[in-house]
Coordinates of C-alpha atoms in Angstrom, one line a residue:
Chain O
M1 CA 21.2 -29.4 -16.3
R2 CA 20.8 -29.0 -12.5
Q3 CA 24.1 -27.1 -12.4
F4 CA 23.0 -24.9 -15.3
V5 CA 19.7 -24.0 -13.6
R6 CA 21.5 -23.3 -10.4
A7 CA 23.9 -20.9 -12.2
V8 CA 21.2 -19.1 -14.1
S9 CA 19.2 -18.8 -10.8
W10 CA 22.1 -17.2 -9.1
V11 CA 22.7 -14.7 -11.8
Y12 CA 19.0 -13.8 -12.1
A13 CA 18.5 -13.5 -8.3
L14 CA 21.6 -11.2 -8.0
A15 CA 20.3 -9.1 -10.9
V16 CA 16.9 -8.6 -9.3
Y17 CA 18.5 -7.9 -5.9
G18 CA 20.7 -5.3 -7.7
F19 CA 17.6 -3.7 -9.2
I20 CA 15.8 -3.6 -5.9
F21 CA 18.7 -2.2 -4.0
L22 CA 20.1 0.3 -6.6
P23 CA 18.0 3.3 -5.7
V24 CA 18.3 2.7 -1.9
V25 CA 22.1 2.4 -2.1
V26 CA 22.3 5.6 -4.2
L27 CA 20.0 7.4 -1.8
V28 CA 22.0 6.5 1.3
L29 CA 25.4 6.9 -0.3
F30 CA 24.7 10.5 -1.6
S31 CA 23.1 11.5 1.7
L32 CA 26.7 11.4 3.0
Q33 CA 27.8 13.7 0.2
S34 CA 29.7 16.8 1.3
T35 CA 28.9 19.0 -1.7
S36 CA 25.5 20.3 -2.5
F37 CA 24.5 18.0 -5.2
P38 CA 23.7 14.3 -4.6
I39 CA 25.3 13.2 -7.9
P40 CA 28.5 11.4 -8.8
P41 CA 31.4 11.8 -8.2
F42 CA 31.0 10.9 -4.6
T43 CA 32.7 13.4 -2.2
G44 CA 32.5 12.6 1.4
P45 CA 31.6 11.1 3.7
S46 CA 30.1 13.9 5.7
L47 CA 27.2 14.2 8.1
R48 CA 26.6 17.8 7.0
W49 CA 23.1 17.2 5.5
Y50 CA 21.9 15.1 8.5
D51 CA 22.8 18.1 10.6
A52 CA 20.9 20.4 8.3
V53 CA 17.8 18.1 8.5
L54 CA 17.8 17.9 12.3
S55 CA 18.2 21.6 12.6
D56 CA 15.3 22.3 10.2
A57 CA 12.3 23.3 12.3
R58 CA 9.8 22.6 9.5
L59 CA 11.1 19.0 9.0
T60 CA 11.3 18.2 12.7
S61 CA 7.8 19.5 13.4
A62 CA 6.5 17.6 10.4
L63 CA 8.1 14.5 11.9
V64 CA 6.4 15.1 15.2
N65 CA 3.1 15.7 13.4
S66 CA 3.5 12.5 11.4
L67 CA 4.1 10.5 14.6
M68 CA 1.2 12.1 16.3
V69 CA -1.2 11.5 13.4
A70 CA 0.1 7.9 13.1
V71 CA -0.3 7.0 16.7
L72 CA -3.7 8.6 17.3
S73 CA -5.3 7.6 14.0
S74 CA -4.1 4.0 14.5
A75 CA -5.3 3.9 18.1
A76 CA -8.8 5.1 16.8
A77 CA -8.8 2.6 13.9
V78 CA -7.8 -0.3 16.1
T79 CA -10.3 0.5 18.8
L80 CA -13.2 0.9 16.3
G81 CA -12.0 -2.2 14.5
F82 CA -11.7 -4.3 17.6
L83 CA -15.1 -3.4 19.0
S84 CA -16.9 -4.0 15.8
A85 CA -15.0 -7.3 15.2
W86 CA -16.0 -8.5 18.6
G87 CA -19.6 -7.5 18.0
F88 CA -19.8 -9.3 14.7
A89 CA -17.9 -12.4 15.8
R90 CA -19.9 -12.9 19.1
F91 CA -23.4 -11.9 18.3
V92 CA -25.8 -12.7 15.5
L93 CA -26.8 -9.4 13.9
P94 CA -29.3 -9.0 11.1
G95 CA -27.6 -8.2 7.8
S96 CA -24.3 -9.0 9.3
G97 CA -22.6 -10.0 6.0
L98 CA -23.7 -6.8 4.4
L99 CA -22.6 -4.6 7.3
R100 CA -19.2 -6.3 7.4
G101 CA -18.9 -5.7 3.7
L102 CA -19.6 -2.0 4.3
I103 CA -16.8 -1.8 6.9
T104 CA -14.2 -3.4 4.6
L105 CA -15.3 -1.5 1.5
P106 CA -12.8 1.3 1.7
L107 CA -10.0 -1.3 1.2
T108 CA -11.0 -1.5 -2.5
V109 CA -10.9 2.2 -3.2
S110 CA -7.7 4.1 -3.9
Y111 CA -6.4 6.7 -1.4
L112 CA -6.7 9.4 -4.0
I113 CA -10.4 8.9 -4.3
I114 CA -10.9 8.7 -0.5
G115 CA -9.0 11.9 -0.1
M116 CA -10.9 13.6 -2.9
G117 CA -14.2 12.6 -1.3
L118 CA -13.2 14.0 2.1
L119 CA -11.9 17.2 0.5
V120 CA -15.2 17.8 -1.3
L121 CA -17.2 16.9 1.9
F122 CA -15.1 19.1 4.2
N123 CA -15.1 21.9 1.8
W124 CA -18.8 21.8 1.5
A125 CA -19.3 21.5 5.3
G126 CA -16.8 24.3 6.0
V127 CA -14.3 22.1 7.9
P128 CA -10.9 23.7 7.5
K129 CA -7.9 21.7 6.3
S130 CA -5.9 20.4 9.3
L131 CA -4.0 17.5 10.7
L132 CA -7.3 16.4 12.3
A133 CA -8.9 16.2 8.9
A134 CA -5.9 14.1 7.6
G135 CA -6.1 11.9 10.7
I136 CA -9.8 11.2 10.0
G137 CA -8.8 10.1 6.5
H138 CA -6.2 7.8 8.0
V139 CA -8.8 6.1 10.2
V140 CA -11.0 5.6 7.1
I141 CA -8.2 3.7 5.3
N142 CA -7.0 1.7 8.4
L143 CA -10.2 0.8 10.1
P144 CA -11.1 -1.9 7.5
L145 CA -7.6 -3.3 7.8
C146 CA -7.8 -3.5 11.6
F147 CA -11.3 -5.0 11.4
A148 CA -10.3 -7.6 8.9
I149 CA -7.2 -8.7 10.8
I150 CA -8.9 -8.9 14.2
Y151 CA -12.2 -10.4 12.9
S152 CA -10.2 -13.2 11.2
Q153 CA -8.5 -14.1 14.5
M154 CA -11.6 -14.4 16.6
G155 CA -12.1 -18.2 16.9
D156 CA -14.0 -20.6 19.0
H157 CA -11.1 -21.0 21.3
Q158 CA -11.6 -17.5 22.6
I159 CA -15.4 -17.9 22.9
N160 CA -14.9 -20.7 25.4
I161 CA -12.6 -18.6 27.6
E162 CA -15.0 -15.7 27.5
R163 CA -17.9 -18.1 28.4
A164 CA -15.9 -19.4 31.4
A165 CA -15.4 -15.9 32.6
R166 CA -19.1 -15.1 32.3
D167 CA -20.0 -18.3 34.1
L168 CA -17.7 -17.2 36.9
G169 CA -19.8 -14.0 37.2
A170 CA -17.7 -11.4 35.2
P171 CA -19.7 -8.5 33.8
E172 CA -19.4 -7.7 30.1
W173 CA -16.9 -4.9 30.5
K174 CA -14.7 -7.2 32.6
V175 CA -14.8 -10.0 30.0
L176 CA -13.9 -7.5 27.3
L177 CA -11.0 -5.8 29.2
L178 CA -9.6 -8.8 31.2
I179 CA -10.2 -11.7 28.8
T180 CA -10.8 -10.7 25.2
V181 CA -8.2 -7.9 24.9
P182 CA -5.3 -9.9 26.3
V183 CA -6.3 -13.0 24.3
M184 CA -6.5 -11.0 21.1
A185 CA -3.4 -8.9 21.9
P186 CA -1.3 -10.3 18.9
A187 CA -4.0 -9.4 16.4
I188 CA -4.6 -6.0 18.0
F189 CA -0.9 -5.3 18.0
A190 CA -0.6 -6.4 14.3
G191 CA -3.5 -4.1 13.3
F192 CA -2.0 -1.2 15.2
F193 CA 1.5 -1.7 13.8
L194 CA 0.2 -2.0 10.2
S195 CA -1.9 1.1 10.6
M196 CA 1.0 3.0 12.0
T197 CA 3.2 2.1 8.9
F198 CA 0.4 3.0 6.5
S199 CA -0.4 6.3 8.2
W200 CA 3.3 7.1 8.6
D201 CA 3.9 6.7 4.8
E202 CA 0.6 8.0 3.6
F203 CA 0.9 11.0 1.2
V204 CA -2.1 11.9 -0.9
I205 CA -4.7 12.2 1.8
S206 CA -2.4 14.4 4.0
F207 CA -1.5 16.4 0.9
L208 CA -5.2 17.1 0.1
L209 CA -6.4 17.7 3.7
T210 CA -3.6 19.6 5.4
R211 CA -2.4 23.2 4.9
F212 CA 0.2 24.8 7.1
D213 CA 0.9 22.1 9.7
T214 CA 1.6 19.0 7.7
T215 CA 3.0 15.5 7.8
L216 CA 6.6 14.3 6.9
P217 CA 5.8 12.8 3.5
V218 CA 4.2 16.1 2.4
E219 CA 7.1 18.1 3.7
I220 CA 9.5 15.8 1.8
W221 CA 7.4 16.4 -1.2
N222 CA 7.8 20.1 -0.8
L223 CA 11.6 19.6 -0.6
L224 CA 11.5 17.9 -4.0
R225 CA 10.6 21.2 -5.6
S226 CA 14.2 22.3 -5.1
G227 CA 15.3 19.4 -7.3
L228 CA 18.0 16.9 -6.4
N229 CA 19.3 17.9 -2.9
P230 CA 21.4 15.9 -0.4
K231 CA 19.1 17.1 2.3
T232 CA 16.2 15.2 0.8
N233 CA 18.6 12.1 0.7
A234 CA 19.3 12.6 4.3
V235 CA 15.6 12.8 5.4
G236 CA 14.9 9.8 3.2
S237 CA 17.7 7.8 4.7
L238 CA 16.5 8.7 8.2
V239 CA 12.9 7.6 7.5
F240 CA 14.3 4.4 6.0
A241 CA 16.4 3.7 9.1
V242 CA 13.4 4.3 11.4
S243 CA 11.2 2.0 9.3
I244 CA 13.9 -0.7 9.4
V245 CA 14.2 -0.5 13.2
L246 CA 10.4 -0.8 13.5
V247 CA 10.3 -3.8 11.1
V248 CA 13.1 -5.6 12.9
L249 CA 11.4 -5.0 16.3
F250 CA 8.1 -6.3 14.8
E251 CA 9.9 -9.5 13.5
L252 CA 11.6 -10.0 16.9
T253 CA 8.4 -9.7 18.9
L254 CA 6.6 -12.1 16.5
L255 CA 9.4 -14.6 16.6
R256 CA 9.5 -14.5 20.3
R257 CA 5.8 -15.1 20.5
K258 CA 5.9 -18.2 18.2
P259 CA 7.1 -20.8 20.7
A260 CA 4.5 -19.9 23.3
Chain R
M1 CA -17.9 -19.8 12.7
S2 CA -19.3 -21.9 9.9
S3 CA -21.1 -24.7 11.8
A4 CA -24.4 -23.8 13.4
G5 CA -23.4 -25.2 16.7
N6 CA -20.7 -22.6 17.2
T7 CA -22.9 -19.6 16.4
W8 CA -23.7 -18.4 19.8
R9 CA -26.6 -16.0 20.4
G10 CA -24.9 -13.8 23.0
P11 CA -24.7 -14.0 26.7
P12 CA -28.2 -14.3 28.4
R13 CA -27.8 -11.2 30.5
A14 CA -26.9 -8.8 27.7
G15 CA -29.7 -7.1 26.0
R16 CA -29.9 -6.5 22.2
A17 CA -28.4 -3.1 22.8
L18 CA -24.8 -4.3 23.5
P19 CA -24.0 -5.8 20.1
W20 CA -25.2 -2.7 18.3
A21 CA -23.3 -0.5 20.7
L22 CA -20.1 -2.4 19.6
V23 CA -20.6 -2.2 15.9
T24 CA -22.2 1.2 15.6
P25 CA -19.1 3.4 16.0
A26 CA -17.2 1.6 13.2
L27 CA -20.3 1.6 10.9
G28 CA -21.0 5.3 11.7
W29 CA -17.4 6.2 10.9
T30 CA -17.6 4.4 7.6
L31 CA -20.9 6.0 6.7
L32 CA -19.9 9.5 7.8
F33 CA -16.4 9.6 6.4
F34 CA -16.5 7.2 3.5
V35 CA -20.0 6.8 2.1
L36 CA -21.1 10.4 2.7
P37 CA -18.0 11.9 1.0
F38 CA -18.7 9.6 -1.9
I39 CA -22.2 11.0 -2.2
A40 CA -20.9 14.5 -1.9
M41 CA -18.4 13.8 -4.7
G42 CA -21.2 12.3 -6.8
F43 CA -23.3 15.5 -6.3
S44 CA -20.3 17.7 -7.0
S45 CA -19.5 15.9 -10.2
L46 CA -23.0 16.8 -11.5
T47 CA -22.6 20.6 -11.0
A48 CA -20.6 23.0 -13.1
H49 CA -17.5 24.8 -11.7
E50 CA -19.1 28.1 -12.4
G51 CA -22.3 27.2 -10.5
G52 CA -25.8 26.7 -11.7
G53 CA -28.0 23.6 -11.7
F54 CA -27.3 19.9 -12.4
T55 CA -25.4 19.2 -15.5
L56 CA -23.4 16.4 -17.2
V57 CA -20.9 18.8 -18.5
N58 CA -18.0 17.3 -16.5
Y59 CA -18.6 13.8 -17.9
S60 CA -19.1 15.0 -21.4
Q61 CA -15.8 16.9 -21.2
F62 CA -14.0 13.7 -20.4
F63 CA -15.3 12.1 -23.6
T64 CA -14.9 15.1 -25.9
N65 CA -11.6 16.6 -24.7
P66 CA -8.9 14.4 -26.3
S67 CA -6.3 15.3 -23.7
Y68 CA -8.5 13.9 -20.9
W69 CA -9.3 10.8 -22.9
Q70 CA -5.5 10.5 -23.6
A71 CA -4.8 10.5 -19.8
M72 CA -7.0 7.5 -19.4
V73 CA -5.4 5.7 -22.3
N74 CA -1.9 6.5 -20.9
S75 CA -3.0 5.3 -17.4
L76 CA -4.3 2.0 -18.8
Q77 CA -1.2 1.5 -21.0
V78 CA 1.3 2.2 -18.2
T79 CA -0.7 0.0 -15.7
A80 CA -0.8 -2.9 -18.2
I81 CA 2.9 -2.7 -18.9
V82 CA 3.8 -2.4 -15.2
T83 CA 1.6 -5.4 -14.3
V84 CA 2.9 -7.7 -17.0
V85 CA 6.6 -6.7 -16.5
S86 CA 6.3 -7.0 -12.7
V87 CA 4.7 -10.4 -12.8
L88 CA 7.3 -11.7 -15.4
L89 CA 10.2 -10.4 -13.2
A90 CA 8.8 -11.4 -9.9
Y91 CA 7.7 -15.0 -10.7
P92 CA 11.1 -16.5 -11.5
F93 CA 12.6 -14.5 -8.6
A94 CA 10.0 -15.9 -6.1
W95 CA 10.5 -19.4 -7.5
I96 CA 14.3 -19.1 -7.0
L97 CA 13.8 -18.0 -3.4
A98 CA 11.3 -20.8 -2.7
E99 CA 13.1 -23.6 -4.6
Q100 CA 16.8 -22.9 -5.0
V101 CA 17.6 -21.1 -1.7
P102 CA 18.3 -23.4 1.2
E103 CA 15.3 -23.5 3.7
R104 CA 17.1 -21.8 6.6
W105 CA 18.2 -18.8 4.5
Q106 CA 14.8 -18.3 2.9
R107 CA 13.4 -16.0 5.5
L108 CA 16.4 -13.7 5.4
A109 CA 16.5 -13.8 1.6
L110 CA 12.9 -12.7 1.5
M111 CA 13.3 -10.0 4.1
L112 CA 16.2 -8.6 2.1
A113 CA 14.2 -8.7 -1.1
V114 CA 11.4 -6.5 0.4
L115 CA 13.6 -4.2 2.5
P116 CA 13.3 -1.1 0.3
F117 CA 9.5 -1.6 0.6
W118 CA 9.9 0.1 4.0
T119 CA 11.3 3.3 2.7
S120 CA 8.8 6.1 2.4
Y121 CA 6.9 6.0 -0.8
V122 CA 7.8 9.5 -1.8
V123 CA 11.5 8.9 -1.0
R124 CA 11.5 5.7 -3.1
S125 CA 10.4 7.6 -6.3
Y126 CA 12.9 10.4 -5.5
S127 CA 15.7 7.9 -5.2
W128 CA 15.0 6.6 -8.7
L129 CA 15.3 10.2 -9.9
L130 CA 18.8 10.2 -8.5
V131 CA 19.6 7.2 -10.6
L132 CA 17.9 8.3 -13.8
A133 CA 18.5 12.1 -13.8
Q134 CA 20.4 13.9 -16.6
N135 CA 23.5 14.0 -14.3
G136 CA 22.5 10.9 -12.3
V137 CA 24.3 7.7 -11.7
I138 CA 23.4 5.8 -14.9
N139 CA 24.2 8.7 -17.2
R140 CA 27.5 9.3 -15.4
V141 CA 28.4 5.7 -15.9
L142 CA 27.4 5.7 -19.5
T143 CA 29.2 8.9 -20.5
G144 CA 32.2 8.1 -18.2
S145 CA 32.8 4.7 -19.9
G146 CA 32.3 6.3 -23.4
L147 CA 29.2 4.2 -24.2
T148 CA 27.3 7.3 -25.1
S149 CA 28.7 10.8 -25.8
E150 CA 25.7 12.7 -24.4
P151 CA 23.5 11.9 -21.4
L152 CA 20.3 10.1 -22.2
Q153 CA 16.9 11.5 -21.4
L154 CA 15.8 8.9 -18.8
A155 CA 13.9 11.0 -16.2
N156 CA 10.6 12.6 -17.1
T157 CA 9.7 9.8 -19.4
R158 CA 7.3 6.9 -19.4
L159 CA 10.2 4.6 -19.0
A160 CA 11.1 6.3 -15.7
T161 CA 7.5 6.0 -14.4
V162 CA 7.4 2.3 -15.4
T163 CA 10.7 1.6 -13.7
G164 CA 9.6 3.3 -10.4
F165 CA 6.4 1.3 -10.4
V166 CA 8.0 -2.0 -11.4
H167 CA 10.5 -1.6 -8.5
F168 CA 7.7 -1.3 -6.0
F169 CA 5.5 -4.1 -7.5
V170 CA 8.2 -6.6 -8.0
M171 CA 8.7 -6.5 -4.2
L172 CA 4.9 -6.8 -3.6
L173 CA 4.5 -9.7 -6.1
T174 CA 7.5 -11.5 -4.9
L175 CA 5.9 -11.7 -1.4
T176 CA 2.6 -13.0 -2.7
I177 CA 4.0 -15.4 -5.2
F178 CA 6.5 -16.8 -2.7
A179 CA 3.7 -17.4 -0.2
N180 CA 1.8 -19.2 -3.0
L181 CA 4.7 -21.4 -4.0
K182 CA 5.4 -22.3 -0.3
Q183 CA 1.7 -23.3 0.2
L184 CA 1.8 -25.9 -2.6
S185 CA 2.0 -29.3 -1.0
P186 CA 5.2 -31.2 -2.1
S187 CA 3.0 -34.2 -2.8
Y188 CA 1.8 -32.6 -6.1
R189 CA 5.3 -32.5 -7.4
K190 CA 6.0 -36.0 -6.2
A191 CA 2.9 -37.3 -7.9
A192 CA 3.9 -35.6 -11.1
A193 CA 7.4 -37.1 -10.9
D194 CA 5.9 -40.6 -10.1
L195 CA 3.8 -40.3 -13.3
G196 CA 7.0 -39.7 -15.2
A197 CA 7.0 -35.9 -15.7
G198 CA 10.3 -34.1 -15.8
P199 CA 10.9 -30.9 -13.9
V200 CA 9.9 -28.7 -16.8
R201 CA 6.7 -30.6 -17.5
T202 CA 5.9 -30.6 -13.7
F203 CA 6.4 -26.9 -13.6
L204 CA 4.3 -26.1 -16.7
H205 CA 1.4 -28.5 -16.0
V206 CA 1.3 -28.6 -12.2
V207 CA 3.1 -25.8 -10.4
L208 CA 2.2 -22.9 -12.7
P209 CA -1.5 -23.7 -13.0
L210 CA -1.8 -24.2 -9.3
T211 CA -0.2 -20.8 -8.5
L212 CA -2.1 -19.0 -11.3
P213 CA -5.1 -17.8 -9.0
G214 CA -2.5 -16.3 -6.6
I215 CA -0.8 -14.5 -9.5
M216 CA -4.1 -13.1 -10.6
V217 CA -4.8 -11.7 -7.2
G218 CA -1.4 -10.2 -7.1
A219 CA -1.8 -8.8 -10.6
F220 CA -5.2 -7.3 -9.7
L221 CA -3.7 -5.7 -6.6
T222 CA -0.9 -4.2 -8.8
F223 CA -3.5 -2.9 -11.2
V224 CA -5.6 -1.2 -8.5
L225 CA -2.6 0.4 -6.7
C226 CA -0.8 1.4 -9.9
I227 CA -3.7 3.1 -11.7
G228 CA -4.6 5.2 -8.6
D229 CA -1.1 6.4 -7.8
Y230 CA -0.2 10.0 -8.1
I231 CA 3.3 10.1 -6.7
T232 CA 5.4 7.9 -9.0
P233 CA 4.1 9.4 -12.3
Q234 CA 4.4 13.0 -10.9
I235 CA 8.0 12.6 -9.7
L236 CA 9.4 10.3 -12.3
G237 CA 7.2 11.0 -15.4
G238 CA 7.0 14.7 -14.9
N239 CA 4.3 16.6 -16.8
N240 CA 5.3 15.4 -20.3
E241 CA 2.6 12.7 -20.3
L242 CA -0.3 12.9 -17.9
L243 CA -1.9 9.9 -16.1
M244 CA -5.4 10.0 -14.6
P245 CA -4.4 10.8 -11.0
Q246 CA -2.2 13.6 -12.2
L247 CA -5.1 15.0 -14.2
V248 CA -7.4 14.8 -11.1
M249 CA -4.8 16.6 -8.9
M250 CA -4.3 19.2 -11.5
Q251 CA -8.0 20.2 -11.5
I252 CA -7.8 20.8 -7.7
G253 CA -4.4 22.4 -7.6
R254 CA -4.4 24.9 -10.4
R255 CA -8.0 25.7 -10.9
G256 CA -9.8 24.5 -7.8
D257 CA -12.3 22.8 -10.1
F258 CA -13.8 20.3 -7.6
P259 CA -16.7 19.2 -9.8
L260 CA -14.4 18.2 -12.7
A261 CA -12.0 16.5 -10.3
S262 CA -14.9 14.6 -8.8
A263 CA -16.2 13.4 -12.2
L264 CA -12.7 12.3 -13.2
S265 CA -12.3 10.4 -9.9
I266 CA -15.6 8.6 -10.4
I267 CA -14.7 7.6 -13.9
L268 CA -11.3 6.3 -12.7
M269 CA -13.1 4.3 -10.0
A270 CA -15.6 2.9 -12.5
V271 CA -12.7 1.6 -14.6
V272 CA -11.2 -0.1 -11.6
S273 CA -14.6 -1.6 -10.7
I274 CA -15.0 -3.0 -14.2
A275 CA -11.6 -4.6 -14.0
Y276 CA -12.5 -6.0 -10.6
L277 CA -15.7 -7.6 -12.0
A278 CA -13.8 -9.1 -14.9
C279 CA -11.1 -10.4 -12.6
A280 CA -13.6 -11.9 -10.1
R281 CA -15.4 -13.7 -12.8
W282 CA -12.2 -15.1 -14.3
L283 CA -11.0 -16.3 -10.8
K284 CA -14.3 -18.1 -10.2
I285 CA -14.0 -20.0 -13.4
E286 CA -10.4 -20.9 -12.5
R287 CA -11.5 -22.3 -9.1
A288 CA -14.3 -24.4 -10.5

């Protein structure tokens, strides 16, 4: 019986792994295709399409835009999230529960609806479509996330350290910058990193709120209009590679922190 | 922060202004760029595309135009299928990872299982298109081996949409269910075994009921993310059968009809809220 369960488990697990990896393997394999269709039979390997991607000015500028929006919007989200988390965790404010609920509310609404709302508002207020508009949308989706992560990590332990600093005569801004920020660094880092990945991958808000200068997912979307194309495979594989490197770095830094 | 002794009323030197200065930027941002857009959308949904005063024409259109109504039915059907299939696929998989894989390989096994999660969302749907297209991998294998004489229509179908969604949500649910199974204290299982239950009975009467709330949370997350997604149905399902997000985007893209798009978004959100209330109630009963 045990043996049987074990055998069935192996087969099942391999089948699910197969299902999970099938599209990714096909994507990467046919990005190395030498002919102009990413379909069997496989001819290659060739780096021709990677070359085409890196020399495509639209794609490279979209990549720079994406990075810029991701870094700036995450920095804004984590700053707003940290300050408000500190305020709510350290001081008794009237209606605190309700106000915290308000900050986390956007987590429950789909990106499409957040993007639609901003589109209607900006359209009405005469704000033109731009990367800035998309960045504002990214802060809206990431602020509740940063707030929730950082707020959940503010414990009594940190309160005591802050109290000690105040007793020793540190003014508020010094307590904040020299005590709270370093102590909360792991949570701040986690919030920033998660925001970066969400912003980097976000499509629908950027699609609705940008026009000429746009982000990488929207530019990849535009490539899809030309049907199956090895160039799309190559961009996709590159994005995948960058994400994997980021995830591995994240894992390594977390693992290194653990023993401390 | 639960016990009263830990709730600390602020440093004596700081006035009441400091705490408000800390929380106001975040609150202001949320009010300005989340609440206000929502109000604007609400107003917009009550106007006609052609102009004029307040009207309910956009909402009545949804209930009278069968193709709009159909989009909601399609969305609910696809979401229900995706949620059920994903849970049924992910649960045994998470169980195998948690129970059958040796402890020291578990982290690696789990990381591998969610690796494609980190590809771009648009790219993930596109890569399923490579697999399912008329001249894609599956059809080449089928015709090449003589199983079918003509390529099957796999892309631009509901099956393709469901496959793309299930792929994403199996990874998400595996993560949450795995975490749930690992949190279960082994003493529950020991107690069941001591009382004479076999592995099957232990699973059905102890492990499964204890992980059920976690599954419900995962299933609800699947529901919310799936019903609001535009990319997967647009890339994989094509325009043969419209889902709600596609219908919303169509109003903006082709006709610039913001009022109708706003009304459809609000209806979509109302459906999600109703699901949330139903789910929250069910979960509370489960915990009691």
